[in-house]
Coordinates of N, CA and C in Angstrom, one line a residue:
Chain A
K1 N -85.8 -67.5 67.0 CA -84.3 -67.4 66.8 C -83.8 -66.4 67.8
N2 N -82.6 -66.7 68.4 CA -82.0 -65.8 69.4 C -81.4 -64.6 68.7
E3 N -81.8 -63.4 69.2 CA -81.2 -62.2 68.7 C -80.2 -61.7 69.6
V4 N -79.1 -61.2 69.1 CA -77.9 -60.8 69.9 C -77.6 -59.4 69.6
E5 N -77.6 -58.5 70.5 CA -77.3 -57.1 70.3 C -76.1 -56.7 71.2
Q6 N -75.1 -56.1 70.5 CA -74.0 -55.6 71.2 C -73.9 -54.1 71.2
S7 N -73.4 -53.5 72.3 CA -73.2 -52.0 72.3 C -71.9 -51.7 73.1
P8 N -71.2 -50.7 72.7 CA -71.4 -49.9 71.5 C -70.9 -50.6 70.3
Q9 N -71.1 -50.1 69.1 CA -70.6 -50.7 67.9 C -69.1 -50.3 67.7
N10 N -68.8 -49.1 68.1 CA -67.4 -48.6 68.0 C -67.1 -48.0 69.4
L11 N -65.8 -48.2 69.8 CA -65.4 -47.6 71.1 C -64.0 -47.2 71.0
T12 N -63.7 -46.0 71.3 CA -62.3 -45.4 71.3 C -62.0 -45.0 72.7
A13 N -60.8 -45.4 73.1 CA -60.4 -45.2 74.5 C -58.9 -44.7 74.5
Q14 N -58.5 -44.1 75.6 CA -57.1 -43.8 75.9 C -56.5 -44.9 76.7
E15 N -55.3 -45.2 76.5 CA -54.6 -46.2 77.3 C -54.8 -46.0 78.8
G16 N -55.1 -47.1 79.5 CA -55.3 -47.0 80.9 C -56.8 -46.9 81.3
E17 N -57.7 -46.6 80.4 CA -59.1 -46.5 80.7 C -59.7 -47.8 80.9
F18 N -60.8 -47.8 81.7 CA -61.6 -49.0 81.9 C -62.7 -49.1 80.8
I19 N -62.8 -50.3 80.2 CA -63.6 -50.5 79.1 C -64.8 -51.4 79.4
T20 N -66.0 -51.1 78.9 CA -67.1 -52.0 79.1 C -67.8 -52.2 77.7
I21 N -68.0 -53.4 77.4 CA -68.8 -53.8 76.2 C -70.0 -54.6 76.6
N22 N -71.1 -54.3 76.1 CA -72.4 -55.0 76.5 C -73.0 -55.9 75.5
C23 N -73.6 -56.9 75.9 CA -74.3 -57.9 75.0 C -75.6 -58.3 75.6
S24 N -76.7 -58.2 74.8 CA -78.0 -58.6 75.2 C -78.5 -59.6 74.3
Y25 N -79.3 -60.6 74.8 CA -79.8 -61.6 73.9 C -81.3 -61.9 74.3
S26 N -82.0 -62.5 73.3 CA -83.5 -62.5 73.5 C -84.0 -63.8 74.1
V27 N -83.3 -64.9 73.9 CA -83.8 -66.2 74.4 C -82.8 -66.8 75.4
G28 N -83.4 -67.5 76.4 CA -82.6 -68.0 77.5 C -81.5 -69.0 76.9
I29 N -80.4 -69.0 77.5 CA -79.2 -69.8 77.0 C -78.6 -70.6 78.1
S30 N -77.7 -71.6 77.6 CA -76.9 -72.4 78.5 C -75.6 -71.8 78.8
A31 N -75.0 -71.0 77.8 CA -73.7 -70.5 77.9 C -73.5 -69.3 76.9
L32 N -72.7 -68.4 77.3 CA -72.5 -67.3 76.4 C -71.0 -67.2 76.1
H33 N -70.6 -66.8 74.9 CA -69.2 -66.8 74.5 C -68.8 -65.3 74.2
W34 N -67.6 -65.0 74.6 CA -66.9 -63.8 74.2 C -65.7 -64.1 73.3
L35 N -65.6 -63.5 72.2 CA -64.5 -63.8 71.2 C -63.8 -62.5 70.9
Q36 N -62.5 -62.7 70.4 CA -61.7 -61.5 70.1 C -61.1 -61.8 68.7
Q37 N -61.1 -60.7 67.9 CA -60.5 -60.8 66.6 C -59.6 -59.6 66.4
H38 N -58.3 -59.8 66.3 CA -57.4 -58.7 66.0 C -57.4 -58.4 64.5
P39 N -57.0 -57.2 64.1 CA -57.1 -56.8 62.6 C -56.2 -57.8 61.8
G40 N -56.8 -58.4 60.8 CA -56.1 -59.3 59.9 C -55.9 -60.7 60.6
G41 N -56.4 -60.9 61.8 CA -56.2 -62.1 62.5 C -57.4 -63.0 62.6
G42 N -57.2 -64.2 63.1 CA -58.3 -65.1 63.3 C -59.0 -64.8 64.5
I43 N -60.1 -65.5 64.8 CA -60.9 -65.3 66.0 C -60.5 -66.3 67.1
V44 N -60.4 -65.8 68.3 CA -60.0 -66.6 69.4 C -61.1 -66.5 70.5
S45 N -61.3 -67.5 71.2 CA -62.3 -67.5 72.3 C -61.7 -67.0 73.5
L46 N -62.3 -66.0 74.2 CA -61.9 -65.4 75.4 C -62.5 -66.1 76.6
F47 N -63.8 -66.2 76.6 CA -64.6 -66.7 77.7 C -65.8 -67.5 77.2
M48 N -66.1 -68.5 78.0 CA -67.4 -69.1 77.8 C -68.0 -69.2 79.3
L49 N -69.1 -68.6 79.5 CA -69.7 -68.5 80.8 C -71.2 -68.7 80.8
S50 N -71.6 -69.4 81.9 CA -73.1 -69.7 82.1 C -73.7 -69.0 83.3
S51 N -72.8 -68.5 84.2 CA -73.3 -67.7 85.3 C -72.2 -66.9 85.9
G52 N -72.6 -65.9 86.7 CA -71.6 -65.2 87.5 C -70.5 -64.4 86.7
K53 N -69.3 -64.7 87.0 CA -68.2 -63.9 86.5 C -67.0 -64.7 86.3
K54 N -66.2 -64.4 85.2 CA -64.9 -65.0 85.0 C -63.9 -64.0 84.7
K55 N -62.6 -64.3 85.1 CA -61.6 -63.3 85.0 C -60.4 -64.0 84.4
H56 N -59.7 -63.2 83.4 CA -58.5 -63.7 82.8 C -57.6 -62.5 82.6
G57 N -56.6 -62.4 83.5 CA -55.7 -61.2 83.3 C -56.5 -59.9 83.6
R58 N -56.5 -59.0 82.6 CA -57.2 -57.8 82.7 C -58.6 -57.8 82.2
L59 N -59.0 -59.0 81.7 CA -60.4 -59.1 81.2 C -61.3 -59.8 82.2
I60 N -62.5 -59.2 82.3 CA -63.5 -59.8 83.2 C -64.8 -59.9 82.4
A61 N -65.5 -61.0 82.5 CA -66.8 -61.2 81.8 C -67.8 -61.5 82.9
T62 N -68.9 -60.9 82.8 CA -70.0 -61.2 83.7 C -71.3 -61.5 82.9
I63 N -72.2 -62.2 83.6 CA -73.4 -62.6 82.9 C -74.6 -62.5 83.9
N64 N -75.7 -62.0 83.5 CA -76.9 -62.0 84.3 C -78.0 -62.8 83.5
I65 N -78.2 -64.0 83.9 CA -79.1 -64.9 83.1 C -80.5 -64.4 83.2
Q66 N -81.0 -63.9 84.3 CA -82.3 -63.4 84.4 C -82.6 -62.2 83.5
E67 N -81.6 -61.3 83.4 CA -81.8 -60.1 82.6 C -81.3 -60.4 81.1
K68 N -80.8 -61.6 80.8 CA -80.3 -61.9 79.5 C -79.3 -60.8 79.0
H69 N -78.3 -60.6 79.8 CA -77.3 -59.6 79.5 C -75.9 -60.0 80.0
S70 N -74.9 -59.7 79.3 CA -73.5 -60.0 79.6 C -72.7 -58.7 79.4
S71 N -71.6 -58.6 80.1 CA -70.7 -57.5 79.9 C -69.3 -58.0 79.9
L72 N -68.4 -57.4 79.0 CA -67.0 -57.7 79.0 C -66.3 -56.4 79.4
H73 N -65.5 -56.5 80.4 CA -64.7 -55.4 80.9 C -63.2 -55.6 80.7
I74 N -62.6 -54.5 80.4 CA -61.1 -54.5 80.3 C -60.6 -53.5 81.2
T75 N -59.8 -53.9 82.2 CA -59.2 -52.9 83.1 C -57.8 -52.5 82.5
A76 N -57.4 -51.2 82.8 CA -56.1 -50.7 82.4 C -55.9 -51.0 80.9
S77 N -56.7 -50.5 80.1 CA -56.7 -50.9 78.7 C -55.3 -50.5 78.1
H78 N -54.9 -51.2 77.0 CA -53.6 -51.0 76.4 C -53.9 -51.1 74.9
P79 N -53.0 -50.4 74.1 CA -53.2 -50.4 72.6 C -53.3 -51.8 72.0
R80 N -52.6 -52.8 72.6 CA -52.7 -54.2 72.1 C -54.1 -54.8 72.3
D81 N -55.0 -54.2 73.1 CA -56.3 -54.6 73.3 C -57.2 -54.2 72.1
S82 N -56.7 -53.4 71.2 CA -57.5 -52.9 70.0 C -57.8 -54.2 69.2
A83 N -59.1 -54.4 69.0 CA -59.6 -55.6 68.3 C -61.1 -55.5 68.2
V84 N -61.7 -56.4 67.5 CA -63.1 -56.6 67.5 C -63.5 -57.6 68.5
Y85 N -64.5 -57.3 69.4 CA -65.0 -58.2 70.4 C -66.4 -58.6 70.1
I86 N -66.6 -59.9 70.1 CA -67.8 -60.5 69.6 C -68.4 -61.3 70.7
C87 N -69.7 -61.1 70.8 CA -70.5 -61.9 71.8 C -71.3 -63.0 71.0
A88 N -71.4 -64.2 71.5 CA -72.2 -65.2 70.8 C -72.9 -66.1 71.7
V89 N -74.1 -66.6 71.3 CA -74.9 -67.5 72.1 C -75.3 -68.7 71.3
P90 N -75.7 -69.8 72.0 CA -76.2 -70.9 71.2 C -77.4 -70.6 70.4
T91 N -77.4 -71.1 69.2 CA -78.6 -70.8 68.3 C -79.7 -71.7 68.7
S92 N -80.9 -71.1 68.9 CA -82.0 -71.9 69.3 C -82.8 -72.2 68.0
N93 N -83.4 -73.4 67.9 CA -84.3 -73.8 66.8 C -85.5 -74.5 67.3
A94 N -86.4 -74.9 66.4 CA -87.6 -75.5 66.8 C -87.4 -76.8 67.6
G95 N -86.3 -77.5 67.3 CA -86.1 -78.7 68.0 C -85.5 -78.5 69.4
G96 N -85.0 -77.3 69.6 CA -84.5 -76.9 70.9 C -83.0 -77.3 71.1
T97 N -82.4 -77.9 70.1 CA -81.0 -78.3 70.2 C -80.2 -77.7 69.0
S98 N -79.1 -77.0 69.4 CA -78.4 -76.2 68.4 C -77.2 -77.0 67.8
Y99 N -76.9 -78.2 68.4 CA -75.7 -79.0 68.0 C -74.4 -78.2 68.1
G100 N -74.4 -77.0 68.7 CA -73.2 -76.3 68.8 C -73.1 -75.1 67.9
K101 N -74.2 -74.8 67.2 CA -74.2 -73.6 66.3 C -74.4 -72.4 67.2
L102 N -73.8 -71.3 66.8 CA -73.8 -70.1 67.6 C -74.4 -69.0 66.7
T103 N -75.1 -68.0 67.4 CA -75.5 -66.8 66.8 C -74.7 -65.7 67.4
F104 N -74.1 -64.9 66.5 CA -73.1 -63.9 66.8 C -73.7 -62.5 66.9
G105 N -73.2 -61.6 67.8 CA -73.5 -60.2 67.7 C -72.7 -59.6 66.6
Q106 N -73.0 -58.3 66.3 CA -72.3 -57.6 65.2 C -70.9 -57.3 65.5
G107 N -70.5 -57.4 66.8 CA -69.1 -57.0 67.1 C -69.0 -55.6 67.6
T108 N -68.0 -55.4 68.4 CA -67.6 -54.0 68.9 C -66.2 -53.8 68.5
I109 N -66.0 -52.7 67.8 CA -64.6 -52.4 67.3 C -64.0 -51.5 68.4
L110 N -63.0 -52.0 69.1 CA -62.3 -51.2 70.1 C -61.0 -50.7 69.6
T111 N -60.7 -49.4 69.8 CA -59.4 -48.8 69.5 C -58.9 -48.2 70.7
V112 N -57.7 -48.6 71.2 CA -57.1 -47.9 72.3 C -55.9 -47.2 71.9
H113 N -55.9 -45.9 72.1 CA -54.8 -45.0 71.7 C -53.8 -44.9 72.9
P114 N -52.5 -44.8 72.5 CA -51.5 -44.6 73.5 C -51.5 -43.3 74.1
Chain T
D1 N -52.9 -78.2 71.7 CA -53.7 -77.1 71.2 C -54.5 -77.5 70.0
V2 N -55.7 -77.0 69.9 CA -56.6 -77.3 68.8 C -56.0 -76.5 67.6
K3 N -56.0 -77.1 66.4 CA -55.5 -76.4 65.3 C -56.5 -76.5 64.2
V4 N -56.9 -75.4 63.6 CA -57.8 -75.4 62.4 C -57.1 -74.6 61.4
T5 N -56.8 -75.3 60.2 CA -56.1 -74.7 59.2 C -57.0 -74.5 57.9
Q6 N -56.7 -73.5 57.2 CA -57.4 -73.2 55.9 C -56.4 -73.2 54.8
S7 N -56.8 -73.6 53.6 CA -55.9 -73.9 52.5 C -55.2 -72.6 52.0
S8 N -55.9 -71.5 52.1 CA -55.2 -70.3 51.6 C -55.6 -69.1 52.5
R9 N -54.7 -68.1 52.6 CA -55.0 -66.9 53.3 C -55.6 -65.9 52.4
Y10 N -55.1 -65.9 51.2 CA -55.6 -64.9 50.2 C -55.8 -65.7 48.9
L11 N -57.0 -65.3 48.2 CA -57.3 -66.0 46.9 C -58.0 -65.0 46.0
V12 N -57.5 -65.0 44.7 CA -58.2 -64.1 43.8 C -58.7 -65.0 42.6
K13 N -60.0 -64.9 42.3 CA -60.6 -65.7 41.3 C -61.4 -64.9 40.4
R14 N -61.7 -65.4 39.2 CA -62.5 -64.7 38.2 C -64.0 -65.1 38.3
T15 N -64.8 -64.2 37.9 CA -66.3 -64.5 37.9 C -66.5 -65.8 37.1
G16 N -67.3 -66.7 37.6 CA -67.7 -67.9 36.9 C -66.8 -69.1 37.2
E17 N -65.6 -68.9 37.9 CA -64.7 -70.0 38.2 C -65.3 -70.8 39.3
K18 N -65.0 -72.1 39.4 CA -65.3 -72.9 40.5 C -64.2 -72.8 41.6
V19 N -64.6 -72.5 42.8 CA -63.6 -72.3 43.9 C -63.8 -73.3 45.0
F20 N -62.7 -73.8 45.4 CA -62.7 -74.7 46.6 C -61.9 -74.1 47.7
L21 N -62.5 -74.1 48.9 CA -61.9 -73.6 50.1 C -61.9 -74.8 51.0
E22 N -60.7 -75.2 51.5 CA -60.5 -76.4 52.4 C -60.2 -76.0 53.8
C23 N -60.7 -76.8 54.7 CA -60.5 -76.6 56.1 C -60.2 -77.9 56.8
V24 N -59.2 -77.9 57.6 CA -58.8 -79.2 58.3 C -58.6 -78.9 59.8
Q25 N -59.2 -79.8 60.6 CA -59.0 -79.6 62.1 C -58.4 -80.9 62.6
D26 N -57.6 -80.8 63.7 CA -56.8 -81.9 64.2 C -57.3 -82.4 65.6
M27 N -58.5 -82.0 66.0 CA -58.9 -82.4 67.3 C -60.1 -83.4 67.4
D28 N -60.3 -84.0 66.2 CA -61.4 -85.0 66.2 C -62.8 -84.4 66.6
H29 N -63.0 -83.2 66.2 CA -64.3 -82.5 66.5 C -65.4 -83.0 65.6
E30 N -66.6 -83.2 66.1 CA -67.7 -83.6 65.3 C -68.2 -82.5 64.4
N31 N -68.3 -81.3 65.0 CA -68.9 -80.1 64.3 C -67.8 -79.4 63.5
M32 N -68.2 -79.0 62.3 CA -67.4 -78.0 61.5 C -68.4 -77.0 60.8
F33 N -67.9 -75.8 60.7 CA -68.7 -74.7 60.2 C -67.9 -73.9 59.2
W34 N -68.7 -73.3 58.2 CA -68.2 -72.3 57.3 C -69.0 -71.0 57.5
Y35 N -68.2 -69.9 57.7 CA -68.9 -68.6 57.9 C -68.3 -67.7 56.8
R36 N -69.0 -66.6 56.5 CA -68.4 -65.5 55.9 C -68.6 -64.3 56.8
Q37 N -67.6 -63.4 56.7 CA -67.6 -62.2 57.5 C -67.5 -61.0 56.6
D38 N -68.5 -60.1 56.7 CA -68.5 -58.8 55.9 C -68.6 -57.7 56.9
P39 N -68.0 -56.5 56.5 CA -68.1 -55.3 57.4 C -69.6 -55.0 57.6
G40 N -69.9 -54.7 58.9 CA -71.3 -54.3 59.2 C -72.3 -55.5 59.3
L41 N -71.9 -56.7 58.9 CA -72.9 -57.8 58.9 C -72.4 -58.9 59.9
G42 N -71.2 -58.8 60.4 CA -70.8 -59.8 61.3 C -70.5 -61.1 60.7
L43 N -70.5 -62.2 61.5 CA -70.3 -63.5 61.1 C -71.7 -64.2 60.7
R44 N -71.7 -64.7 59.5 CA -72.9 -65.4 59.1 C -72.6 -66.8 58.7
L45 N -73.4 -67.7 59.1 CA -73.2 -69.2 58.9 C -73.7 -69.5 57.5
I46 N -72.7 -70.2 56.7 CA -73.1 -70.6 55.4 C -73.6 -72.1 55.4
Y47 N -72.8 -72.9 56.0 CA -73.1 -74.4 56.2 C -72.5 -74.9 57.4
F48 N -73.0 -76.0 57.9 CA -72.6 -76.6 59.1 C -72.7 -78.1 58.9
S49 N -71.7 -78.8 59.5 CA -71.7 -80.3 59.4 C -71.5 -80.8 60.8
Y50 N -72.3 -81.8 61.2 CA -72.1 -82.4 62.6 C -71.6 -83.8 62.5
D51 N -71.3 -84.3 61.3 CA -70.7 -85.6 61.2 C -70.3 -85.8 59.7
V52 N -69.5 -86.8 59.5 CA -69.1 -87.1 58.1 C -70.3 -87.3 57.2
K53 N -70.3 -86.7 56.1 CA -71.3 -86.7 55.1 C -72.7 -86.1 55.5
M54 N -72.7 -85.5 56.7 CA -73.9 -84.8 57.2 C -73.7 -83.3 57.1
K55 N -74.7 -82.6 56.6 CA -74.6 -81.2 56.4 C -75.9 -80.5 56.7
E56 N -75.9 -79.3 57.0 CA -77.1 -78.5 57.3 C -76.9 -77.1 56.8
K57 N -77.9 -76.6 56.1 CA -77.8 -75.2 55.6 C -77.8 -74.2 56.7
G58 N -77.0 -73.2 56.6 CA -77.0 -72.1 57.5 C -77.9 -71.0 57.1
D59 N -77.5 -69.8 57.4 CA -78.3 -68.6 57.1 C -78.2 -68.1 55.6
I60 N -77.1 -68.4 55.0 CA -76.8 -67.9 53.7 C -76.2 -68.9 52.8
P61 N -76.9 -70.1 52.5 CA -76.3 -71.1 51.7 C -76.3 -70.9 50.2
E62 N -77.1 -70.0 49.7 CA -77.2 -69.8 48.3 C -75.9 -69.5 47.6
G63 N -75.6 -70.3 46.5 CA -74.4 -70.1 45.8 C -73.2 -70.9 46.3
Y64 N -73.5 -71.7 47.4 CA -72.4 -72.5 48.0 C -72.8 -73.9 48.2
S65 N -71.9 -74.8 48.2 CA -72.1 -76.2 48.6 C -70.9 -76.6 49.4
V66 N -71.1 -77.8 50.1 CA -70.0 -78.2 51.0 C -69.8 -79.7 50.8
S67 N -68.7 -80.2 51.3 CA -68.4 -81.6 51.3 C -67.6 -82.0 52.5
R68 N -68.1 -83.1 53.1 CA -67.3 -83.6 54.3 C -67.2 -85.1 54.2
E69 N -66.2 -85.6 53.5 CA -65.9 -87.0 53.3 C -65.1 -87.6 54.4
K70 N -64.3 -86.8 55.1 CA -63.6 -87.3 56.3 C -63.8 -86.4 57.5
K71 N -63.8 -86.9 58.7 CA -64.1 -86.1 59.9 C -63.3 -84.9 60.0
E72 N -62.0 -84.9 59.6 CA -61.2 -83.8 59.9 C -61.2 -82.7 58.8
R73 N -61.9 -82.9 57.7 CA -61.9 -82.0 56.5 C -63.3 -81.6 56.1
F74 N -63.4 -80.3 55.9 CA -64.7 -79.7 55.5 C -64.4 -78.7 54.4
S75 N -65.0 -78.9 53.2 CA -64.7 -78.1 52.1 C -65.9 -77.3 51.7
L76 N -65.6 -76.0 51.3 CA -66.6 -75.1 50.9 C -66.4 -74.9 49.4
I77 N -67.5 -75.0 48.6 CA -67.4 -74.9 47.1 C -68.3 -73.8 46.6
L78 N -67.7 -72.9 45.8 CA -68.4 -71.9 45.1 C -68.5 -72.4 43.7
E79 N -69.7 -72.9 43.3 CA -69.8 -73.5 42.0 C -69.5 -72.6 40.8
S80 N -69.9 -71.4 40.9 CA -69.7 -70.4 39.9 C -69.5 -69.0 40.6
A81 N -68.3 -68.7 40.9 CA -68.0 -67.5 41.7 C -68.6 -66.2 41.1
S82 N -69.1 -65.4 42.0 CA -69.6 -64.1 41.6 C -69.0 -63.0 42.5
T83 N -69.1 -61.8 42.0 CA -68.4 -60.7 42.7 C -69.0 -60.5 44.1
N84 N -70.2 -60.8 44.3 CA -70.8 -60.6 45.6 C -70.4 -61.7 46.6
Q85 N -69.6 -62.6 46.1 CA -69.0 -63.6 47.1 C -67.6 -63.2 47.5
T86 N -67.2 -62.0 47.1 CA -65.9 -61.5 47.7 C -66.1 -61.2 49.2
S87 N -65.3 -61.8 50.0 CA -65.5 -61.8 51.4 C -64.4 -62.5 52.1
M88 N -64.4 -62.4 53.5 CA -63.5 -63.2 54.3 C -64.3 -64.5 54.7
Y89 N -63.7 -65.6 54.5 CA -64.3 -66.9 54.8 C -63.6 -67.6 56.0
L90 N -64.3 -67.9 57.0 CA -63.8 -68.5 58.2 C -64.4 -69.9 58.4
C91 N -63.5 -70.8 58.7 CA -63.9 -72.1 59.1 C -63.7 -72.3 60.6
A92 N -64.6 -73.1 61.2 CA -64.4 -73.3 62.7 C -64.8 -74.8 63.0
S93 N -64.4 -75.3 64.1 CA -64.8 -76.6 64.5 C -65.1 -76.6 66.0
S94 N -65.9 -77.6 66.5 CA -66.2 -77.7 67.9 C -66.6 -79.1 68.2
R95 N -66.7 -79.5 69.4 CA -67.3 -80.7 69.8 C -68.8 -80.6 69.7
W96 N -69.5 -81.8 69.5 CA -70.9 -81.7 69.4 C -71.5 -81.4 70.7
G97 N -72.5 -80.5 70.8 CA -73.1 -80.2 72.0 C -73.5 -78.7 72.0
I98 N -74.2 -78.2 73.1 CA -74.6 -76.9 73.1 C -73.7 -75.9 73.9
A99 N -72.7 -76.4 74.5 CA -71.9 -75.5 75.3 C -70.4 -75.8 75.2
Y100 N -70.0 -75.9 73.9 CA -68.6 -76.1 73.6 C -68.1 -74.9 72.8
E101 N -66.9 -74.4 73.0 CA -66.4 -73.3 72.2 C -66.0 -73.7 70.9
Q102 N -66.1 -72.8 69.9 CA -65.7 -73.0 68.6 C -64.2 -72.5 68.4
Y103 N -63.5 -73.3 67.6 CA -62.1 -72.9 67.3 C -62.0 -72.5 65.8
F104 N -61.5 -71.4 65.6 CA -61.5 -70.8 64.2 C -60.2 -70.9 63.5
G105 N -60.3 -71.1 62.2 CA -59.1 -71.0 61.4 C -58.7 -69.6 61.1
P106 N -57.6 -69.3 60.4 CA -57.1 -68.0 60.2 C -57.9 -67.2 59.2
G107 N -58.8 -67.8 58.4 CA -59.6 -67.1 57.4 C -58.9 -67.1 56.0
T108 N -59.8 -67.1 55.0 CA -59.4 -66.9 53.6 C -60.0 -65.6 53.1
R109 N -59.2 -64.7 52.7 CA -59.7 -63.5 52.0 C -59.9 -63.8 50.5
L110 N -61.1 -63.9 50.1 CA -61.4 -64.3 48.7 C -61.9 -63.0 48.0
T111 N -61.2 -62.7 46.8 CA -61.6 -61.6 45.9 C -62.0 -62.3 44.6
V112 N -63.3 -61.9 44.2 CA -63.7 -62.4 42.9 C -63.8 -61.2 41.9
T113 N -63.1 -61.2 40.8 CA -63.0 -60.1 39.9 C -63.8 -60.4 38.6

């Protein structure tokens, strides 16, 4: 079973700071997901990536397949970025096909102060 | 836009009651999922369905059952609610395959007293 570890678990920053959240997984994957959950809100997908880097606004996600590691960066952080950020990878099983099931990290709680 | 809706945002039930949580998606997705989310434990899969009438147990199926009679609708049933089932319940859907993103509903905050 794929194990997913995120760090840090909690992160506090001042507005404008550069933020990095890390995700490591134990089994090789086809794609990795980054998700965001605002307090009291639903979960939305930020990125799905299988190699290299993706950018959306102030958010950048990178992945190193060989090292089984991904990072989510937020440039010029803002209080509205305060949320839980979750990393997820396809669930591996004995048959090798996950049908779309995901294994989630514990999440990183980010708080950005003005 | 994909839309996943859940029948209630907040629900309060008594111990021993039968509880139905409904989820509907409008994008003809094959896969549907029920998760519970608890502080410090993250998202845990309760049940998963990859087709009508097909279901598969997730990591924590005990005390729960599911029903999928139509492709767009996936129901989670608590046969006899207990206080340890107080939690946030999230439904999600996706296309069948190993590299498709999941779309989540807004969640149901269930309190069992």
